[in-house]
GROMACS .gro file of C-alpha atoms in nm:
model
  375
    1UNK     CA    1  -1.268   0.067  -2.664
    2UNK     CA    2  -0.956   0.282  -2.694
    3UNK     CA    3  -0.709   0.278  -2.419
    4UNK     CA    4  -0.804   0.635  -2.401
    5UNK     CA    5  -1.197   0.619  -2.378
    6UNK     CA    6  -1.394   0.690  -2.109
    7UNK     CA    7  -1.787   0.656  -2.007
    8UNK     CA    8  -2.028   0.802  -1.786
    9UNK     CA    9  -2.289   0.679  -1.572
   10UNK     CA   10  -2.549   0.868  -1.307
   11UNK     CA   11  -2.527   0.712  -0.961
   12UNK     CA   12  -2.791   0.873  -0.711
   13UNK     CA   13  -2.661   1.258  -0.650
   14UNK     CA   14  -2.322   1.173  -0.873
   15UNK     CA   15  -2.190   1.137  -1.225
   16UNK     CA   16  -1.959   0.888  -1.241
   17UNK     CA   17  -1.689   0.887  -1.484
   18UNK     CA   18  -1.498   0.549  -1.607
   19UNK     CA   19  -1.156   0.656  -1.757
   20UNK     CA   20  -0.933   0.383  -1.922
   21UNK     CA   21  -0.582   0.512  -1.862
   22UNK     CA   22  -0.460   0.768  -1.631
   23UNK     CA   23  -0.336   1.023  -1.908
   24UNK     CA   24  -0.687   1.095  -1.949
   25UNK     CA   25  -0.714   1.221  -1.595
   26UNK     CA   26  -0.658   1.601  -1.483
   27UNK     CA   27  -0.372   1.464  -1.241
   28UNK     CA   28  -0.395   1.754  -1.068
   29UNK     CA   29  -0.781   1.759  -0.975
   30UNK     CA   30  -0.708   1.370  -0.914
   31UNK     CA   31  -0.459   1.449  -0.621
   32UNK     CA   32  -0.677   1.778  -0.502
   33UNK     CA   33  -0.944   1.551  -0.444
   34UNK     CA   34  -0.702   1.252  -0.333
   35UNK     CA   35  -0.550   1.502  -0.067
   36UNK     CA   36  -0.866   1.658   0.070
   37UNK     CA   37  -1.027   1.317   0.116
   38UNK     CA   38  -0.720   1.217   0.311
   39UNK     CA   39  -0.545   0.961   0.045
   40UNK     CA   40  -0.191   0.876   0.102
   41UNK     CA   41   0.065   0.846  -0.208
   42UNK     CA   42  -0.119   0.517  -0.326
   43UNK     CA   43  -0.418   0.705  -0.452
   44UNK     CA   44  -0.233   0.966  -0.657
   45UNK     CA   45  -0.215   1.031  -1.011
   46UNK     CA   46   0.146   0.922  -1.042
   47UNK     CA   47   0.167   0.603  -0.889
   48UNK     CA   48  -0.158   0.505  -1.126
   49UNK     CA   49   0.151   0.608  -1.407
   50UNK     CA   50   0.401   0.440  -1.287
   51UNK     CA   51   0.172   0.141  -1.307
   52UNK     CA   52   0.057   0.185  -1.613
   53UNK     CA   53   0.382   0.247  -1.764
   54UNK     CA   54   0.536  -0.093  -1.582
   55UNK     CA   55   0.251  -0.275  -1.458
   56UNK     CA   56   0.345  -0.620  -1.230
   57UNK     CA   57   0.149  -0.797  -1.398
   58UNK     CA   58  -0.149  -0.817  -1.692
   59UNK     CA   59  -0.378  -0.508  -1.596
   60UNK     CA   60  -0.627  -0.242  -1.756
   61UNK     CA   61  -0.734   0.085  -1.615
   62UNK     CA   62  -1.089   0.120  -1.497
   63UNK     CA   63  -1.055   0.392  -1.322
   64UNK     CA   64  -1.387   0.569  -1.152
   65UNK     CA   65  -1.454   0.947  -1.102
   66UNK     CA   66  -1.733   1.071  -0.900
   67UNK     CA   67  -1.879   1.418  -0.961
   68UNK     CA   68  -2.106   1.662  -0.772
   69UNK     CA   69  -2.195   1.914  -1.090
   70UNK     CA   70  -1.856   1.999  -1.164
   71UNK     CA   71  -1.672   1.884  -0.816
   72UNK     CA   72  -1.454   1.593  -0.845
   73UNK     CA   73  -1.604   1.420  -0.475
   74UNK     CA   74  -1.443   1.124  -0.506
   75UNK     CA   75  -1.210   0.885  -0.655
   76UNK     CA   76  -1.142   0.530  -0.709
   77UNK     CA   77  -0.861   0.376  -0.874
   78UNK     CA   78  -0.883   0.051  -1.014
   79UNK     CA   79  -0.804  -0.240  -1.267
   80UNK     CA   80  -0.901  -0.511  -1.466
   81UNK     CA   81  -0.701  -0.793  -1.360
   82UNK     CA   82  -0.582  -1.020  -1.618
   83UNK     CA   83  -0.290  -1.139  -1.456
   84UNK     CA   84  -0.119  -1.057  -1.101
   85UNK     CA   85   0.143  -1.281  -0.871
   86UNK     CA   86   0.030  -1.156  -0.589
   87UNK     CA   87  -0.338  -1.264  -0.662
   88UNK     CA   88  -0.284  -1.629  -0.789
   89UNK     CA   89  -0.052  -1.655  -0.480
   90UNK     CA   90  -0.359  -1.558  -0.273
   91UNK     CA   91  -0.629  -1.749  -0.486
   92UNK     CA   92  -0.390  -2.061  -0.449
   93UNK     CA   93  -0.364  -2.027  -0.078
   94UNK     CA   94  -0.797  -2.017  -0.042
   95UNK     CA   95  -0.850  -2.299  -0.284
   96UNK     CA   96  -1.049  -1.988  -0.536
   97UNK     CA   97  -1.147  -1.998  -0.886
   98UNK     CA   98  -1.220  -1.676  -0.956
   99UNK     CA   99  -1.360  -1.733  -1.293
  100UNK     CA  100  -1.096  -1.480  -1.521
  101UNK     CA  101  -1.052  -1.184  -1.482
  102UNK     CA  102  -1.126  -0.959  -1.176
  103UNK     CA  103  -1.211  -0.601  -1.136
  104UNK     CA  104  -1.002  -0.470  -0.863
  105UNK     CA  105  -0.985  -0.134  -0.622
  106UNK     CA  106  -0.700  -0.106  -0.695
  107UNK     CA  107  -0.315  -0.297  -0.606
  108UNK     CA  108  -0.242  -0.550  -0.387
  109UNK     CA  109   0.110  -0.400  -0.399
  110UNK     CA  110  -0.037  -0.067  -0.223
  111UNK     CA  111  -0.065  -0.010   0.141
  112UNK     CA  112  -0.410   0.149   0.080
  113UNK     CA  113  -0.692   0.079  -0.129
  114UNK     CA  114  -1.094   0.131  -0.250
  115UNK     CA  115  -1.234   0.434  -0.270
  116UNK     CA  116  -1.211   0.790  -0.117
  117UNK     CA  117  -1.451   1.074  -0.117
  118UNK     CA  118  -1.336   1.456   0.026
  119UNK     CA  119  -1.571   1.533   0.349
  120UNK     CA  120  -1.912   1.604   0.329
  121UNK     CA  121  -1.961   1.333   0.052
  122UNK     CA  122  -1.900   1.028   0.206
  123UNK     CA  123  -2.242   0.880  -0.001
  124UNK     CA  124  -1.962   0.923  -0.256
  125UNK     CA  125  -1.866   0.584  -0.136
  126UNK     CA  126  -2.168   0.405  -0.236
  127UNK     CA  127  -2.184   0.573  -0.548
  128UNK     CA  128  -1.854   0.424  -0.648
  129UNK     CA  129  -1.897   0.116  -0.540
  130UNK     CA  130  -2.195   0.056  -0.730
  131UNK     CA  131  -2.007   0.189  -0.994
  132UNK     CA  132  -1.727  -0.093  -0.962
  133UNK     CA  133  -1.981  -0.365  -0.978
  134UNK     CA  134  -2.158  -0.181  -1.280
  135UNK     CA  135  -1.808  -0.180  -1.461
  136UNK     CA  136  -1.739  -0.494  -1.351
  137UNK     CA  137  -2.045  -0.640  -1.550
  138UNK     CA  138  -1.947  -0.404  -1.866
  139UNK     CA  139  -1.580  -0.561  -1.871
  140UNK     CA  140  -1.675  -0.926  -1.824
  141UNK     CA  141  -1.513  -1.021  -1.480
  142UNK     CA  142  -1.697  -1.199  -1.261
  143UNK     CA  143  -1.546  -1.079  -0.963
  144UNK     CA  144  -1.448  -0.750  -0.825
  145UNK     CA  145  -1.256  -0.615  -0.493
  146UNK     CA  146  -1.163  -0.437  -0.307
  147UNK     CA  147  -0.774  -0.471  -0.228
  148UNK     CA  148  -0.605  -0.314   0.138
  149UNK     CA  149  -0.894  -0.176   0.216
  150UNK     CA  150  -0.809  -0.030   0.630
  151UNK     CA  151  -1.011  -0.160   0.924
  152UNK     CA  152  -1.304   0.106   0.996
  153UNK     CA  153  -1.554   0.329   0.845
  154UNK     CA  154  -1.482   0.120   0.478
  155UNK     CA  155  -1.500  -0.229   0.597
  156UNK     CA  156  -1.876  -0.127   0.744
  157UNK     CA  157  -1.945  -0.017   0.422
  158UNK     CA  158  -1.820  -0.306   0.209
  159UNK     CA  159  -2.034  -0.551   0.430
  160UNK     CA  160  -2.342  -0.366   0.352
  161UNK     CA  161  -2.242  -0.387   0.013
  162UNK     CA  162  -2.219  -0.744  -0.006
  163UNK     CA  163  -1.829  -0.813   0.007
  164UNK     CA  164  -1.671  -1.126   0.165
  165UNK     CA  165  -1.367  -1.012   0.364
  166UNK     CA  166  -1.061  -1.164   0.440
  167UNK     CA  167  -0.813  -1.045   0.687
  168UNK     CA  168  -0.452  -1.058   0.543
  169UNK     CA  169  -0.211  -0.832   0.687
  170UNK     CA  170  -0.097  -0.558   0.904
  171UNK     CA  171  -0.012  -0.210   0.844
  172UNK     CA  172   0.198  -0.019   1.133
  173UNK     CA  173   0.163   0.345   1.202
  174UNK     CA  174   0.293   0.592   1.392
  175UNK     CA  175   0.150   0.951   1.504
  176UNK     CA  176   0.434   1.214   1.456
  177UNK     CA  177   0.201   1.504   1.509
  178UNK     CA  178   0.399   1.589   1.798
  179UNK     CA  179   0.592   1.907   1.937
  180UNK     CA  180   0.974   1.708   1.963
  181UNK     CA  181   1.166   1.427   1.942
  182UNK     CA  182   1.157   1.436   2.312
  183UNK     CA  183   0.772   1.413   2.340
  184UNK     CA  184   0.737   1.130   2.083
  185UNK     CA  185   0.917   0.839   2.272
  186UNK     CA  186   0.806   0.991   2.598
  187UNK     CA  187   0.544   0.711   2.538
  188UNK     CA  188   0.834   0.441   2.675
  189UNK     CA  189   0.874   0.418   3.038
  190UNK     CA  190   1.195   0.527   3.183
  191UNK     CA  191   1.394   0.228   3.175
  192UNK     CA  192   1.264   0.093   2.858
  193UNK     CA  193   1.336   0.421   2.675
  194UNK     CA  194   1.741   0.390   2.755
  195UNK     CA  195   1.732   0.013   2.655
  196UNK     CA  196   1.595   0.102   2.313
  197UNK     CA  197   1.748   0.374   2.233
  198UNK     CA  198   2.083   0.207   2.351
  199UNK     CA  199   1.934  -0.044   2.123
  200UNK     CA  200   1.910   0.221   1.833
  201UNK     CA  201   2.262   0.372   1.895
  202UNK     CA  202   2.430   0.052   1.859
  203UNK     CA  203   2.255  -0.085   1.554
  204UNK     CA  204   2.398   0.250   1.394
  205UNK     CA  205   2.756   0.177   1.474
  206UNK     CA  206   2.961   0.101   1.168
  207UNK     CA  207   2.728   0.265   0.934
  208UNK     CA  208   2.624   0.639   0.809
  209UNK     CA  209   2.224   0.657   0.867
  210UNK     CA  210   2.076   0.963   0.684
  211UNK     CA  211   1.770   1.080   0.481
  212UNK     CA  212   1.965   1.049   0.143
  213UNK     CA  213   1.806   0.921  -0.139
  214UNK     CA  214   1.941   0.569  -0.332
  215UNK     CA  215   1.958   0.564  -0.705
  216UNK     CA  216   1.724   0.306  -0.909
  217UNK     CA  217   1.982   0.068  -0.965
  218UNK     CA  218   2.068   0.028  -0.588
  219UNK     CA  219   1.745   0.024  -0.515
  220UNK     CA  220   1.648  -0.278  -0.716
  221UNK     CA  221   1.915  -0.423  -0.579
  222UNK     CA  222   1.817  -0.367  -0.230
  223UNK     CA  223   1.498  -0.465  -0.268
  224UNK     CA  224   1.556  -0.775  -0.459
  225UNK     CA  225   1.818  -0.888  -0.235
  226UNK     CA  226   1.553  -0.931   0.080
  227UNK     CA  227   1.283  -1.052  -0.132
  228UNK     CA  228   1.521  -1.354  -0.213
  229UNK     CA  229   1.632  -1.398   0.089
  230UNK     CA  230   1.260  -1.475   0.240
  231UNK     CA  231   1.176  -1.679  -0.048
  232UNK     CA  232   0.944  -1.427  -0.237
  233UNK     CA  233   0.963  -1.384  -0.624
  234UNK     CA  234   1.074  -1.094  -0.765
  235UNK     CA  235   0.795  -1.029  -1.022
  236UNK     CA  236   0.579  -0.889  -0.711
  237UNK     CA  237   0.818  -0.605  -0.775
  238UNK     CA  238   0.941  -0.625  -1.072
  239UNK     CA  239   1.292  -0.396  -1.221
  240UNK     CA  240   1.073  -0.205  -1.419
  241UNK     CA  241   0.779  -0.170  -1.201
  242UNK     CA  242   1.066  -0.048  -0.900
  243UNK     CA  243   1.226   0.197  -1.227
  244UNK     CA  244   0.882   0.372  -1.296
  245UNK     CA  245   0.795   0.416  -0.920
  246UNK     CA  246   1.174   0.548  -0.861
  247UNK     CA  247   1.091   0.805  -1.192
  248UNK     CA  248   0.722   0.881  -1.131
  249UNK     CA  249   0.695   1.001  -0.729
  250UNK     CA  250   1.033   1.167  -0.768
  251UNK     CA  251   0.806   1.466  -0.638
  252UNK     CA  252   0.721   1.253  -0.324
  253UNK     CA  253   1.058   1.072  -0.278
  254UNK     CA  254   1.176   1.079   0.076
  255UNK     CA  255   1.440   0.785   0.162
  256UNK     CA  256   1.661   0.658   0.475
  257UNK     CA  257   1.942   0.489   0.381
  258UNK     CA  258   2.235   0.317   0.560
  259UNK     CA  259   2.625   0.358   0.407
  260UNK     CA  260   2.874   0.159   0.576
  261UNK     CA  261   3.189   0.202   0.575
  262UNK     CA  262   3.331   0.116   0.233
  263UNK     CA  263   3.055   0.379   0.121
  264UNK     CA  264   2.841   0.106  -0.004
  265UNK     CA  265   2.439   0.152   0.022
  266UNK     CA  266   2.353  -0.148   0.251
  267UNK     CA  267   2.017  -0.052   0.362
  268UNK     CA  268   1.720   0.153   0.223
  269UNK     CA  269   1.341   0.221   0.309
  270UNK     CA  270   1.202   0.367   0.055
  271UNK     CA  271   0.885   0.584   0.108
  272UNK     CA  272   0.685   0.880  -0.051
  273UNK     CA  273   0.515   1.145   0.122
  274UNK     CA  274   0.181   1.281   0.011
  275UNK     CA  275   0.021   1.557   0.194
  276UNK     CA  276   0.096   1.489   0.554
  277UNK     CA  277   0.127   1.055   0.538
  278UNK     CA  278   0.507   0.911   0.487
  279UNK     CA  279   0.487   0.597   0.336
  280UNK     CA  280   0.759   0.387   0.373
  281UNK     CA  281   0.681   0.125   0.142
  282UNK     CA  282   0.998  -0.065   0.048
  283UNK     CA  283   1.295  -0.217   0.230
  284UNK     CA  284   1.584  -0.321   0.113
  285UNK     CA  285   1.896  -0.506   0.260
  286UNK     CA  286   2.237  -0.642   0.105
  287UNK     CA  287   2.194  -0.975   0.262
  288UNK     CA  288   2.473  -1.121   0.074
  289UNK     CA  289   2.656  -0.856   0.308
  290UNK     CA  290   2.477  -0.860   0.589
  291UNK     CA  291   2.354  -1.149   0.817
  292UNK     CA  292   2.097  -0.989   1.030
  293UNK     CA  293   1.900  -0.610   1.024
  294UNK     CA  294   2.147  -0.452   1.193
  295UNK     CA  295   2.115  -0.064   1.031
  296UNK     CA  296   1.725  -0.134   1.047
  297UNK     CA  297   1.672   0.031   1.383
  298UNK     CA  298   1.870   0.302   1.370
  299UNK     CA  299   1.734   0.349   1.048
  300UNK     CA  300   1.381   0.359   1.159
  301UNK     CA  301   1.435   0.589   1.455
  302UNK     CA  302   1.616   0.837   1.192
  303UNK     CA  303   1.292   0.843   0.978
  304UNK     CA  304   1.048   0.919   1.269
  305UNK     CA  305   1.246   1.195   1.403
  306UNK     CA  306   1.258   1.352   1.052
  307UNK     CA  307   0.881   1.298   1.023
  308UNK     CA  308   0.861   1.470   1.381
  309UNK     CA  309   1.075   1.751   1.279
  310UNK     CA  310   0.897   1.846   0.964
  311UNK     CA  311   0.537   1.872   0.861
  312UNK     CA  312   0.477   1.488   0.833
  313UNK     CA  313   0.141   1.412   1.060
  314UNK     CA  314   0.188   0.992   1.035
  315UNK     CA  315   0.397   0.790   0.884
  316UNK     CA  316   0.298   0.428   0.740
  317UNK     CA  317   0.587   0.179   0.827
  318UNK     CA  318   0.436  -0.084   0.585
  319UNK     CA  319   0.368  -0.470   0.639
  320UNK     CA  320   0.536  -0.720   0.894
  321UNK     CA  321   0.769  -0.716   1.157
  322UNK     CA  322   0.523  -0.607   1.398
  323UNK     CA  323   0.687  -0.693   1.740
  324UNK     CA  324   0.952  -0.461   1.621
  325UNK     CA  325   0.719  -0.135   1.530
  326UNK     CA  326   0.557  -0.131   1.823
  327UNK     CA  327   0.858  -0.104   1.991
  328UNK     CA  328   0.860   0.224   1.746
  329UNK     CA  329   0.498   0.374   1.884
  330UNK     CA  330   0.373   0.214   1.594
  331UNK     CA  331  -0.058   0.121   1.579
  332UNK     CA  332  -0.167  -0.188   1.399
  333UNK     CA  333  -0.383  -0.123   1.140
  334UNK     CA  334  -0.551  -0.441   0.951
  335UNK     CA  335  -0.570  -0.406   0.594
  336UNK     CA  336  -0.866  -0.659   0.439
  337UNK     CA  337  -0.925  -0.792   0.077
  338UNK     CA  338  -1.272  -0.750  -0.005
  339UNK     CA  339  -1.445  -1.012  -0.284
  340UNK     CA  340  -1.789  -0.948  -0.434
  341UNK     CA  341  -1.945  -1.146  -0.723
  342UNK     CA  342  -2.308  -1.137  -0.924
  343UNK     CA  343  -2.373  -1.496  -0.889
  344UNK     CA  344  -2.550  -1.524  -0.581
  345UNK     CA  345  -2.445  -1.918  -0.554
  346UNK     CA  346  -2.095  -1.806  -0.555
  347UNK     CA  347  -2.118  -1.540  -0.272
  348UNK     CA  348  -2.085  -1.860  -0.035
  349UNK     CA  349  -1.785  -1.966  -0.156
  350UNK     CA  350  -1.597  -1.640  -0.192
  351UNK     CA  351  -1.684  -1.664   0.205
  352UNK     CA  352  -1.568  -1.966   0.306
  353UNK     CA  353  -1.238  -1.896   0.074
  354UNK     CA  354  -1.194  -1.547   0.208
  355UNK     CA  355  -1.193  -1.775   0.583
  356UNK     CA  356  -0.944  -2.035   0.419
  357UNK     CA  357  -0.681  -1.789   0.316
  358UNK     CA  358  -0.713  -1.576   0.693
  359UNK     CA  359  -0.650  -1.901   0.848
  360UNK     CA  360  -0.323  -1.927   0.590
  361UNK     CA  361  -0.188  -1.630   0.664
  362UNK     CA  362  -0.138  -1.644   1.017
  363UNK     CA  363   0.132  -1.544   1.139
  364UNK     CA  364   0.298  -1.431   1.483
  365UNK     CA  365   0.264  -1.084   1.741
  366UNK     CA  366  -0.133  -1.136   1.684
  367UNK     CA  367  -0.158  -1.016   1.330
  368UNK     CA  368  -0.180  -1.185   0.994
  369UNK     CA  369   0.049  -1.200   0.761
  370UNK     CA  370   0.195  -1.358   0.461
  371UNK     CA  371   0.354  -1.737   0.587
  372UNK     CA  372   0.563  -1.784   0.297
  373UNK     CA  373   0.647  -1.417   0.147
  374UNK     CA  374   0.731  -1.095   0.265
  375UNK     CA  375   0.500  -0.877   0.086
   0.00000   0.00000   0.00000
């Protein structure tokens, strides 16, 4: 097969299409359909670029296609996994031999993953996941998943299907549907509403807190910098995986940064915003500079009123620090890895391993989370 080549398969009501590279994807019908199903900038045509042009890691495109006649219903990125940090960091913690390679829906990097189908063809769903075991078979892998798939409707689903789940971190996010600033943290009572905001003001002091984008450079910096300091390796985000994101959602880009007062970038969070969902997907922190979070606050209370003041609907403050997003109006939501295999001897296992590795990533504020790594 061609990097290029594509097949197609009939799954109940839908045709499904396998594509082997994005650049044979319509990227516009891709994000139509991506957008109406309620995707966030994880499921859109140019992130799947900016991995392919920069993967983290050893991966090839499977993606899957689902068509009504000639609708594009739904859509499900995903890759062969030859080779990922993030995954043998995981397999290592649940004691897993998965056996080669995997078939996976889609990134652990993302905040979001599996499938999505626009309303009105949620049996979409099935059809696609039958379709990732299917290709699954074709490529050889043992294994597929389903990676960050959200608590709800798609967890259900994945349990009928089969899938061993495994709890392993927290998203935050925050509701910014609102009519003002005013109404947004109306949700803290009186007196703790002037000690976090006092809070807020004083982590800004000293430093210029603004939506203001940071070039590539200074963002690998950034980002590099606070992956070092909590003992995480850099080739979870690689220089030119963090290059081809930086080039590739330019369209989406929407940054805070904090400037102190030498005019050097200390701070960034670095998000993309896709139809009405922020993402802010990245921090980063000069800790060589700094000994604590200090802009982080400010920083954070600058990005919701901007998503309050503009058409933004929710905004996804990413992994961790949980304690502190709530404090922000911020929801849990968990995000699961999903495991499925054909041997039926094996299903066991992948159950009992998916239990091992919630158990390892415990972590505090009543959420899960890496022990060892911050992403």
């Amino acid at each position: 097969m061609t990097l290029t080549d594509s097949t197609t398969a009939v799954a109940g009501r839908h045709r499904i299409d396998v594509r082997t590279s994005v650049h044979a994807i319509d990227g516009a019908e891709w994000n139509r359909a991506v957008a109406r199903a309620g995707g966030s900038v994880f499921h859109t045509w140019e992130w799947l670029a900016a991995f392919e042009d920069a993967p983290p890691g050893s991966f090839e495109p499977r993606h899957l296609l689902a068509y009504r006649g000639d609708d594009l219903v739904g859509v499900c990125p995903a890759y062969l996994v030859h080779d990922c940090p993030r995954l043998s960091y995981l397999t290592e913690l649940a004691q897993l031999d998965l056996g080669g390679p995997v078939l996976m829906a889609h990134s652990l990097a993302a905040l979001d993953g599996g499938p999505l189908a626009v309303p009105g063809h949620e049996d979409a769903l099935d059809a696609l996941l039958g379709a990732l075991e299917e290709a699954a078979r074709e490529a050889g892998a043992r294994t597929w998943a389903v990676a960050n798939a959200p608590a709800g409707a798609l967890g259900g689903r994945l349990l009928r299907h089969g899938y061993a789940t495994a709890h392993l971190t927290t998203s935050y996010r925050c509701a910014t549907d609102v009519p003002s600033v005013a109404d947004y943290w109306s949700f803290e009572a009186g007196r703790l509403r002037r000690k976090l905001g006092k809070e807020r003001r004083v982590s800004g002091r000293g430093y210029t807190v603004a939506e203001e984008p940071a070039d590539a450079a200074t963002l690998v910096r950034l980002v590099h910098s606070i992956l070092k300091d909590r003992g995480t390796p850099t080739d979870v985000l690689p220089e030119a995986f963090l290059h081809a994101l930086k080039h590739r959602l330019a369209p989406y880009e929407r940054m805070v940064t904090a400037v102190d007062a030498e005019q050097e970038t200390v701070g960034v969070f670095a998000g993309w915003q896709f139809a009405g969902t922020w993402s802010m997907w990245l921090a980063g922190l000069d800790t060589e500079r700094l000994a604590s979070f200090v802009p982080y606050r400010a920083m954070a209370a600058r990005l919701i009123e901007g998503a309050v003041t503009t058409d933004v609907a929710s905004i996804d403050l990413g992994r961790s620090n949980g304690a502190e997003k709530r404090k922000l109006g911020a929801r849990p939501v968990p995000l699961y890895l999903a495991l499925n295999t054909s041997d039926r001897s094996e299903r066991a296992a992948l159950h009992a391993a998916c239990r091992r590795l919630e158990q390892r990533c415990q972590g505090p504020d009543e959420q899960l989370d890496m022990i060892r790594r911050c992403c």
